[in-house]
Structures are given as structure tokens and as C-alpha cells.
Tab-separated table of C-alpha atoms in Angstrom:
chain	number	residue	atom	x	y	z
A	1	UNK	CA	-98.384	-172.877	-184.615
A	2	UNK	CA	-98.027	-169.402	-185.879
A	3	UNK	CA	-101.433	-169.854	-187.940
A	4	UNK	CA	-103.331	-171.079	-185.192
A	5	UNK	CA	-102.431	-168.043	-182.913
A	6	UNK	CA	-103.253	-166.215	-185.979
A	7	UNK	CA	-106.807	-167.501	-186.300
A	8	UNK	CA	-107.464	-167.959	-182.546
A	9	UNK	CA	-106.414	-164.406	-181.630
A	10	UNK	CA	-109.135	-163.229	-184.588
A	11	UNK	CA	-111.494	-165.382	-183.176
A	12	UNK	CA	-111.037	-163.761	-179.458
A	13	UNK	CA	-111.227	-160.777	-180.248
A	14	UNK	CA	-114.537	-161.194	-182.280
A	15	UNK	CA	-116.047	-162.897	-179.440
A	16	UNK	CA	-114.663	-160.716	-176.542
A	17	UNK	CA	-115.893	-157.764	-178.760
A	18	UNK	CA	-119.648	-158.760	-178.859
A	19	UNK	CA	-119.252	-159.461	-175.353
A	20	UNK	CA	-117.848	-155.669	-174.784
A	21	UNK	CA	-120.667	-153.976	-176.893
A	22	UNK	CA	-123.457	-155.888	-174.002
A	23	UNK	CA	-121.329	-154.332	-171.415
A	24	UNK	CA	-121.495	-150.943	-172.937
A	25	UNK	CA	-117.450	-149.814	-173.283
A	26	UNK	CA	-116.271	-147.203	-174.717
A	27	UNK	CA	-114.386	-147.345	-178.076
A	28	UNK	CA	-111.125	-146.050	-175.970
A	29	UNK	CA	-111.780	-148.761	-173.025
A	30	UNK	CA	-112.285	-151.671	-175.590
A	31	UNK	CA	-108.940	-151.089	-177.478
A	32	UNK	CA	-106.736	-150.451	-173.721
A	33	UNK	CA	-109.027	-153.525	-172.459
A	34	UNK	CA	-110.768	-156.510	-174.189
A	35	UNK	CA	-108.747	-155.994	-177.841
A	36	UNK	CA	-105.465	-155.328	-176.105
A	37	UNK	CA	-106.533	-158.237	-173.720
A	38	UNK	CA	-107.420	-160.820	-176.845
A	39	UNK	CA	-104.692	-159.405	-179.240
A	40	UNK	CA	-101.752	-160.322	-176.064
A	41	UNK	CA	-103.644	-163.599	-175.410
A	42	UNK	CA	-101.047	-165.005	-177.724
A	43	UNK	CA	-97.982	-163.427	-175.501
A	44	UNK	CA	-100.234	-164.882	-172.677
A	45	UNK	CA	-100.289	-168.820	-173.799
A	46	UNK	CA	-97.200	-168.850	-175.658
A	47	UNK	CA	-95.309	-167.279	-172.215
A	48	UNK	CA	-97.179	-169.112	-169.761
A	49	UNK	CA	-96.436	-172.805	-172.098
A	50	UNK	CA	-92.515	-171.607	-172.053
A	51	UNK	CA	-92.555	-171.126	-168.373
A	52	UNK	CA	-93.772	-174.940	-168.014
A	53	UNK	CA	-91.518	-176.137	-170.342
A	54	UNK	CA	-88.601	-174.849	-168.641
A	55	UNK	CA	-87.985	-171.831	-170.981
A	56	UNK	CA	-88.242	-168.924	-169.009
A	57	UNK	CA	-86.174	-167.146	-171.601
A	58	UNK	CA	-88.525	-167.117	-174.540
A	59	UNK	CA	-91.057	-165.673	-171.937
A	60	UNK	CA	-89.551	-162.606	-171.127
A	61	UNK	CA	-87.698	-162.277	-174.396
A	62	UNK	CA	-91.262	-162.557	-175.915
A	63	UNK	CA	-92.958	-159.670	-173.606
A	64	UNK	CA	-89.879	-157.324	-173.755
A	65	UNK	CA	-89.610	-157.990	-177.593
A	66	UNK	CA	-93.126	-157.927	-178.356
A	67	UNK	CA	-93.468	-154.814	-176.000
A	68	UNK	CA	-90.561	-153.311	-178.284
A	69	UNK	CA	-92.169	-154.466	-181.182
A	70	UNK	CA	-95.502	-153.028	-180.802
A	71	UNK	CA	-94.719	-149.276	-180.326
A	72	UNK	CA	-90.952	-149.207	-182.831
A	73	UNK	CA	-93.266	-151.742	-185.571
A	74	UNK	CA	-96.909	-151.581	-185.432
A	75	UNK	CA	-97.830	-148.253	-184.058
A	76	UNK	CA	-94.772	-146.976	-186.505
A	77	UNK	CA	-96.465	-148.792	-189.362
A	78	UNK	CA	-100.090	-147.523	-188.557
A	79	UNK	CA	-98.299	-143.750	-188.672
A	80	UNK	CA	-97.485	-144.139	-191.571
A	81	UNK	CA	-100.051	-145.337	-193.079
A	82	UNK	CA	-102.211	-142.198	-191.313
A	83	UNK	CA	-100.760	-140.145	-188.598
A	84	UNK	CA	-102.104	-141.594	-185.302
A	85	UNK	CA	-103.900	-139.060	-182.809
A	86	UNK	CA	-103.818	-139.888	-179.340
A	87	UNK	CA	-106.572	-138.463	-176.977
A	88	UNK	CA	-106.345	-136.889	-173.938
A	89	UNK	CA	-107.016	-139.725	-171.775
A	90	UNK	CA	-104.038	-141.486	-173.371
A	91	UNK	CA	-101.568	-139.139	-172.740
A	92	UNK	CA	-102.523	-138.240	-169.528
A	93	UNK	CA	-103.366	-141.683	-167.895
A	94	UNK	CA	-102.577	-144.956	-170.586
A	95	UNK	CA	-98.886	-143.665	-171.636
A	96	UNK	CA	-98.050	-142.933	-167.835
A	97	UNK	CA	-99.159	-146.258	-166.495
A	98	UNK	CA	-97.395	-147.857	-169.579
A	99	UNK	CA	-94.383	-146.053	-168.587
A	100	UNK	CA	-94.516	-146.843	-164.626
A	101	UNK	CA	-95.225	-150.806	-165.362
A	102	UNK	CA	-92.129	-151.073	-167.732
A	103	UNK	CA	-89.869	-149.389	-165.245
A	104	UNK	CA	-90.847	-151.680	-162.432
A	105	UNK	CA	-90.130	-154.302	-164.614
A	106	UNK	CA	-87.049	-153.470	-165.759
A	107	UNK	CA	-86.308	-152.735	-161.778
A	108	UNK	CA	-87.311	-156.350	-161.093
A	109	UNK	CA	-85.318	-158.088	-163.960
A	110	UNK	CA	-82.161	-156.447	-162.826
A	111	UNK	CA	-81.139	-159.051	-161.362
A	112	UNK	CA	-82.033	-161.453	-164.784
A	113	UNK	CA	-84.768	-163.227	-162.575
A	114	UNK	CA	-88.266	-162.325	-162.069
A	115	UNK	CA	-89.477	-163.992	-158.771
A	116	UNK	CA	-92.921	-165.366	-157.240
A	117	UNK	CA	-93.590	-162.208	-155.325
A	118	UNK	CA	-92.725	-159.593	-157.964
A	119	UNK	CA	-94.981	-161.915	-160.149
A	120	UNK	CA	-97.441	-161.212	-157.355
A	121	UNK	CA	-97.316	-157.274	-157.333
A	122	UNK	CA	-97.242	-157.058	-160.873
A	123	UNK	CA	-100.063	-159.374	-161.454
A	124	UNK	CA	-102.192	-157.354	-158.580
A	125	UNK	CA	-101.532	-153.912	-160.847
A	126	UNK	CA	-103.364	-155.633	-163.589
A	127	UNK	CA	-106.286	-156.332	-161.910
A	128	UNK	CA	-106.387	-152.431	-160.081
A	129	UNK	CA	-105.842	-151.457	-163.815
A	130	UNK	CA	-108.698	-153.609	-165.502
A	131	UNK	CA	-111.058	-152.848	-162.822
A	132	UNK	CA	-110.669	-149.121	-162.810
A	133	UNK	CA	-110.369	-148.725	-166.239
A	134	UNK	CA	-113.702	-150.106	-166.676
A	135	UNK	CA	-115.116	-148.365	-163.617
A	136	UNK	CA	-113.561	-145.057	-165.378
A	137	UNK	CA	-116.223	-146.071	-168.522
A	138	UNK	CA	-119.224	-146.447	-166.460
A	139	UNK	CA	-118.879	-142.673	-165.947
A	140	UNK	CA	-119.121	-141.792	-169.257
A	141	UNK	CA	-122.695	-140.125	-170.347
A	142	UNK	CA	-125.341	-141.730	-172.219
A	143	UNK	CA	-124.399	-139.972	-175.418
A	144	UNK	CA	-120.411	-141.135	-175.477
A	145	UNK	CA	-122.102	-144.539	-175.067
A	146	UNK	CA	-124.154	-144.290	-177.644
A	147	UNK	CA	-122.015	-143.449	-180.336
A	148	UNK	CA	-119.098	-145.812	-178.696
A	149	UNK	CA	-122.293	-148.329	-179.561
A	150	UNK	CA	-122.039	-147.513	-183.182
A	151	UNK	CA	-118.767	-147.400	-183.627
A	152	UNK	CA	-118.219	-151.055	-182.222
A	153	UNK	CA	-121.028	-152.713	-184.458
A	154	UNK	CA	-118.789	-151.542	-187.129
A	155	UNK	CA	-115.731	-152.742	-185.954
A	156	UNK	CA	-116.837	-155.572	-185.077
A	157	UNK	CA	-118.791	-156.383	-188.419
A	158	UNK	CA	-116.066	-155.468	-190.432
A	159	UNK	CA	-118.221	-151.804	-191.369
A	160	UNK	CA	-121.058	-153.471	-191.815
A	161	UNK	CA	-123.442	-151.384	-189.363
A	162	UNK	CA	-126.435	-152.547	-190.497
A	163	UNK	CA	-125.422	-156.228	-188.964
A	164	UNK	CA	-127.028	-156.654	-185.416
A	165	UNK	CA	-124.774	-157.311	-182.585
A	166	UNK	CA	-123.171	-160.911	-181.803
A	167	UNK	CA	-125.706	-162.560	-179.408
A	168	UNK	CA	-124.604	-163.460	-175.896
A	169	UNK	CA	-123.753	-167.567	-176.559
A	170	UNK	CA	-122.403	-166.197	-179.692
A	171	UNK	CA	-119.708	-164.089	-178.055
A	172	UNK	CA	-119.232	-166.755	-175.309
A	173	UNK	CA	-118.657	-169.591	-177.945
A	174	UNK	CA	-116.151	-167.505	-179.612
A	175	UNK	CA	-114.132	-166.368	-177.142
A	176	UNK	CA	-113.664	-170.062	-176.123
A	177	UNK	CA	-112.852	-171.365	-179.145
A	178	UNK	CA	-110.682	-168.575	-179.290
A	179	UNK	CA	-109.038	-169.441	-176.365
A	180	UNK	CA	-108.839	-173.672	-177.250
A	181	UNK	CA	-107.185	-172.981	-180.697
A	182	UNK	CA	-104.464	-170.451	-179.034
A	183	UNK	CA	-103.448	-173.073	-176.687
A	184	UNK	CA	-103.203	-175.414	-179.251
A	185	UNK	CA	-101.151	-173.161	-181.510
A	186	UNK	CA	-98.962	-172.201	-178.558
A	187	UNK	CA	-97.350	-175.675	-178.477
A	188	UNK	CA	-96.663	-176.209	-181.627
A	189	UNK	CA	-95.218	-172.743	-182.154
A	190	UNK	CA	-92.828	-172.743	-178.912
A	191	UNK	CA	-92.007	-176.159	-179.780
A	192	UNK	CA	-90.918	-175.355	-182.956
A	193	UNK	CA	-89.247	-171.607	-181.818
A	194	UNK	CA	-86.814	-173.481	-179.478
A	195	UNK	CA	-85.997	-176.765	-182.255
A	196	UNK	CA	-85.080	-173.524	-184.269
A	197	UNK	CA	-82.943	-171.952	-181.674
A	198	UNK	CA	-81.244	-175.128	-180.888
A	199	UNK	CA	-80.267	-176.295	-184.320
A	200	UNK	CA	-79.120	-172.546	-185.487
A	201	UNK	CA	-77.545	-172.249	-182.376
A	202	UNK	CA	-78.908	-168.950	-181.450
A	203	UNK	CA	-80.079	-168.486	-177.435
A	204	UNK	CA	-84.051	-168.569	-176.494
A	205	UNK	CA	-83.797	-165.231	-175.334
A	206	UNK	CA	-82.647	-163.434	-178.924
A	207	UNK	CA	-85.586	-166.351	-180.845
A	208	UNK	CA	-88.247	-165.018	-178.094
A	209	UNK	CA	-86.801	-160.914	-178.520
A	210	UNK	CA	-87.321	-161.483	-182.555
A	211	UNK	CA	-88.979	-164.569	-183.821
A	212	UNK	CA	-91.269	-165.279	-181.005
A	213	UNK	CA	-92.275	-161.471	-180.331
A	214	UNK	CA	-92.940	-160.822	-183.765
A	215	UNK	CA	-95.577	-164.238	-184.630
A	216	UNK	CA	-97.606	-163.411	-181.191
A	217	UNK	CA	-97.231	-159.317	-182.293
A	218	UNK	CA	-99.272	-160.066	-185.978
A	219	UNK	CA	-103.036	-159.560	-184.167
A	220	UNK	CA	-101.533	-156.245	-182.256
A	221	UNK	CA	-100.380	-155.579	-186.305
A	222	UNK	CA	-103.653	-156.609	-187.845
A	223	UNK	CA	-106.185	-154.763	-185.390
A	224	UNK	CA	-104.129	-151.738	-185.134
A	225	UNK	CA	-103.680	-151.275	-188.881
A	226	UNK	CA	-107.739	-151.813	-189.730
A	227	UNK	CA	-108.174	-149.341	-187.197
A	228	UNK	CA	-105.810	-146.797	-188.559
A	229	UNK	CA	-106.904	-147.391	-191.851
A	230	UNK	CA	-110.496	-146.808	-190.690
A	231	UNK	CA	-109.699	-143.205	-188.537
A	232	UNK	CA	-110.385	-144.857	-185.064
A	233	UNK	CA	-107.160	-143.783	-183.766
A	234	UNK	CA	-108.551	-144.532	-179.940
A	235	UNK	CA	-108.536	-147.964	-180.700
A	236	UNK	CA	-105.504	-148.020	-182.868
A	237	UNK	CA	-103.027	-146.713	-180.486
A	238	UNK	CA	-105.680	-147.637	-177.515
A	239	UNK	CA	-104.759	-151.450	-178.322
A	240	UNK	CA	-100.923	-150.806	-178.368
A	241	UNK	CA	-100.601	-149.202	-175.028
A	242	UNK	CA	-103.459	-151.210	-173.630
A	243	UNK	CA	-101.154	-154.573	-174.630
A	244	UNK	CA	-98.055	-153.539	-173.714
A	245	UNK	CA	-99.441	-152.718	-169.887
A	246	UNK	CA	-100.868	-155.810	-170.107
A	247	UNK	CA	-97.790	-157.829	-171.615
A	248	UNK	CA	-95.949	-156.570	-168.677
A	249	UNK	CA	-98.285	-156.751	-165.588
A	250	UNK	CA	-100.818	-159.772	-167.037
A	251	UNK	CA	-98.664	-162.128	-168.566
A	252	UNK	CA	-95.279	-161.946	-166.776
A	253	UNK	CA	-96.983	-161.497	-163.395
A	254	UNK	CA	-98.838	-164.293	-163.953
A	255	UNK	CA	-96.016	-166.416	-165.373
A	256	UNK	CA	-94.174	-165.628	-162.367
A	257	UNK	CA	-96.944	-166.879	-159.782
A	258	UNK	CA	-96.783	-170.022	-161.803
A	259	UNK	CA	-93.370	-170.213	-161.458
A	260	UNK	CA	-90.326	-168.274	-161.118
A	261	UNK	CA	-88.609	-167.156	-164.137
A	262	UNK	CA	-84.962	-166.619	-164.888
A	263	UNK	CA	-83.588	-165.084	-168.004
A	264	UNK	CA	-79.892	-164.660	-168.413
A	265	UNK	CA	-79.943	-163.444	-171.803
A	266	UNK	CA	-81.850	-160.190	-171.147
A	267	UNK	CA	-79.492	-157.288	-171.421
A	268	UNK	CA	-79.555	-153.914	-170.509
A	269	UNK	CA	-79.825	-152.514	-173.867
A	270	UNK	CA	-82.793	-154.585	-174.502
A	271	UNK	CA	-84.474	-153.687	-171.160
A	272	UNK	CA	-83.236	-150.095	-171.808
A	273	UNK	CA	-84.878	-149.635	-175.413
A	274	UNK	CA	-87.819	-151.272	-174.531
A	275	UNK	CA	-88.231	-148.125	-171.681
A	276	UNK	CA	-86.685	-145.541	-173.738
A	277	UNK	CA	-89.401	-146.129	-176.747
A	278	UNK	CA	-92.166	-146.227	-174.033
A	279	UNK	CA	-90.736	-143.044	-172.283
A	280	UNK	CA	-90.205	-141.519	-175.979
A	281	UNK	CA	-94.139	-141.873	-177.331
A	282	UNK	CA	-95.204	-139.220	-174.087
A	283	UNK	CA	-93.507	-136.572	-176.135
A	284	UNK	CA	-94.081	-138.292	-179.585
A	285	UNK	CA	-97.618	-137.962	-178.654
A	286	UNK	CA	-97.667	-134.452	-177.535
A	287	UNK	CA	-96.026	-133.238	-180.218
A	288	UNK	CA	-99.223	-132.093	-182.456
A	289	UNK	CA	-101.236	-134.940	-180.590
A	290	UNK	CA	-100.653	-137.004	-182.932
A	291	UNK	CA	-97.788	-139.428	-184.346
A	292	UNK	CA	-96.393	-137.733	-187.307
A	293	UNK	CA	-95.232	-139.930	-190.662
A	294	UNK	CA	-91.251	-138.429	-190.302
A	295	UNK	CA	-92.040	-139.913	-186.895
A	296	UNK	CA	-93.025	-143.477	-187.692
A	297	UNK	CA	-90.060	-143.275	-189.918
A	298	UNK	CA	-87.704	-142.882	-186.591
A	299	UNK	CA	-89.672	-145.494	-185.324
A	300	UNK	CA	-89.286	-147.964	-187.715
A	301	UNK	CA	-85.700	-147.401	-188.028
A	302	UNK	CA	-85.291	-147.951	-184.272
A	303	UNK	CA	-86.779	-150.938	-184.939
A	304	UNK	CA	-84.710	-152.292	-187.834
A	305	UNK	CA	-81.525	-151.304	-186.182
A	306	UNK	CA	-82.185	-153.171	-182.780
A	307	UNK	CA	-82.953	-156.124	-184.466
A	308	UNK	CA	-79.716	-156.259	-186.609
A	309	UNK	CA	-77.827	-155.349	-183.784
A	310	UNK	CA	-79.925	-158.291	-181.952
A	311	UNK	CA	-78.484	-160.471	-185.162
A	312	UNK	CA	-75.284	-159.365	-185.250
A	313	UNK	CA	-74.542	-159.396	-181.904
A	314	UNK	CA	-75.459	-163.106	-181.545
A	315	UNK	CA	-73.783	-164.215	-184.426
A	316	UNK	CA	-70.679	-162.616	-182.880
């Protein structure tokens, strides 16, 4: 199951890329938007098949998890690997809005229940968020587009800028498959996340905060990291942010129109980190305008620790 989100993540993104380069986004809208959108479409299936299996649990322990993961892990990794900068536009708007969504959520989940009408508000902010995002990049002049152009043909081509575009049917029949293989991964792999959690006896809500938030994390870890290790920074840190917005407002607000969700096993310390690391990047990012390697250190020790805390504490 794992695999198959793997591959069908890849394939999304390819395809919702070529579609992105005939709608003319910017290299800073297409990591917040279509390759945060494709590289969370495993959160997105994965949560949405636990919800109608009856496991709430492994859906919000999978967003909150993979929210934690994303910024503590991946953008901690990419740092060090190169020191991500973060543009203007991210620290002013992306970071904010990243900030605001997570403490609504953590607001709603007080209570260890997300209901059908906070599904509802939440879901609405991702559509006011998509739409003016994009909006935001039809402003941009004919000269940003142009070399946002180039970049993506060699992003998308894996540097290769002499390859042309992906046709229209090309990018369509990608993004579908795409879509077809990650539901058919997500089965298998929440099927076989709660046999695991069942026969080691640990909870769904610690397999979906670790296990489960890590295997749908690995495209968030594999785009960000070729686009660290290629300078585009924008799309680098533009895909974390974008996804964890989208984790929050997209996926659970949607999983909570489908159905109500109730997760016991959340605590405050996981709700809590998850805002404190989102609250913390603001100044992270400020600092030099860029994310330092002594930096990604601290992150990736934040990371380690709440996960053997997240061990020990269920083993106890």
C-alpha cells in the first residue's frame, strides 16, 4: 500500500504539473497549490478511506502527524541539506494562514471530535484559499511568468529543459491514473496500518501520528528534497506550507462533511507541538530569511524526541 501511494503521488504530481504550466502559475503558486495539493493527495485518500472504515483516529492522527512531520522532518532535512530561503510572500501571507488554520483546528478538536459543521468551515477556507491564491498569480507580470515557465519545464522534466511541455490528455491521463492507483494503495495501506496496531497493541491514533503520517509524508520528502537540492527554495518550502494548510482545511474538512470524526487519542501535547512548530518557522524564517543548518538540527531533534516520547508513552 505504501508503494502504491508512492508511485501514484509521483504520478499526480507529474500530471497536475503539466496541467499547471497550461495555466501559467507561478513557481511559488505551484508548490503552495497543485504540488502541495498532489503530494497531500495521499493524506487525502488514506484519511477519507479511515473515516469510512470507522477509524476516525488514524485520520486525524495522520494530518496532525503528517502536519508535524513535514515542517520538524522534511523541511528540517531539506535545511540541511541547503539552507532553505523563504520569500516574502511566504512569510507574510503562506506561514500566517498556516498558522491561523492549525489554531482553529486545534480549537475545534478540543473537545477530541471534529463535527459536520466545523468540517464545513474548514473545508470552505480551502476553497477561499485555492481560489485566491491563484487569482493572486494572475497578477503577476508577463516576465515573472515567463521565467516561472522555464523553471517548471525543468521541474517537471527532471532538468531536462529542452523537453517540450506534457500535452493536455497527457496531463489529464496522469493525474487520473494518479488518482486510481492512490485509492488503490490507500486500502491496502490502512488495512494493513490498523492489523498492525491491533496485533502490537498500540492505539490508531499513535500508528496514524507515526506510521501512517510518515508513509503518506515520503512525496512531501521526495519533492521537497529535489527542490532543495536544485535551489528552488519557493517550491521547496512552498510545498510544505502549501500541504500542511491543505492537510488541515482540505482533507479534515472534507472528512468531516463525510462524516463526523472522533479521536480520543489526540492529546494536547500532540495538538500543542503540531502549533508550536508552525508558530516557531515565522521567526525561523525571519531569522536571515532563510532556515539555517544549526536550525534544521533543532528541528530534527524536535522531531526525534516527540516520536520517542510518542513510543514511550504508549508502551507505558
Amino acid at each position: 500500500g505504501l508503494g502504491l501511494l508512492y508511485i501514484g503521488a509521483q504520478t499526480l504530481i507529474k500530471g497536475g504539473t503539466g496541467l499547471a504550466l497550461r495555466l501559467g502559475l507561478t513557481p511559488l503558486v505551484i508548490g503552495l497549490t497543485v504540488i502541495a495539493y498532489g503530494t497531500s493527495s495521499p493524506e487525502m485518500v488514506v484519511s477519507l478511506q479511515a473515516v469510512l472504515s470507522g477509524n476516525g483516529a488514524i485520520s486525524i492522527g495522520n494530518v496532525v502527524g503528517s502536519n508535524i512531520c513535514n515542517i520538524a522532518l522534511i523541511l528540517g532535512l531539506c535545511s540541511l541539506v541547503t539552507p532553505v530561503t523563504a520569500s516574502s510572500q511566504i512569510i507574510r501571507r503562506e506561514i500566517p494562514i498556516m498558522i491561523a488554520a492549525t489554531v482553529v483546528l486545534c480549537a475545534f478538536l478540543i473537545d477530541e471530535t471534529l463535527a459536520r459543521w466545523e468540517g464545513a468551515m474548514l473545508f470552505l477556507g480551502a476553497i477561499v484559499y485555492t481560489v485566491t491564491t491563484v487569482r493572486a498569480a494572475r497578477k503577476e507580470t508577463e516576465q515573472i511568468r515567463i521565467a516561472a515557465l522555464e523553471f517548471k519545464s525543468e521541474f517537471a522534466h527532471g532538468g531536462e529543459s529542452a523537453v517540450k511541455p506534457l500535452s493536455l490528455s497527457t496531463a489529464i491521463g496522469l493525474t487520473l491514473l494518479g488518482l486510481a492507483v492512490l485509492v488503490a494503495g490507500s486500502h491496502f495501506f490502512v488495512g494493513g496500518a490498523v492489523t498492525l496496531a491491533q496485533g502490537w497493541g498500540i492505539s490508531q491514533t499513535v500508528i496514524g501520528l507515526t506510521i501512517v503520517a510518515f508513509g503518506t509524508s515520503m512525496p512531501e520528502l521526495a519533492t521537497s528534497l529535489v527542490a532543495a537540492v536544485r535551489k528552488h527554495s519557493d517550491v521547496a518550502i512552498g510545498n510544505i506550507v502549501g500541504s500542511n494548510i491543505f492537510n488541515i482545511v482540505g482533507i479534515l474538512g472534507l472528512c468531516a462533511l463525510v462524516q463526523p470524526i472522533s479521536a480520543p487519542g489526540i492529546s494536547l501535547v500532540d495538538l500543542g507541538l503540531m502549533l508550536a512548530i508552525a508558530v516557531a518557522l515565522l521567526p525561523l524564517c525571519k531569522s536571515g530569511g532563510k532556515i539555517s543548518r544549526i536550525e534544521a538540527v533543532l528541528l530534527l531533534v524536535v522531531y526525534v524526541g516527540y516520536t520517542w516520547w510518542l513510543i514511550a508513552n504508549n508502551a507505558g
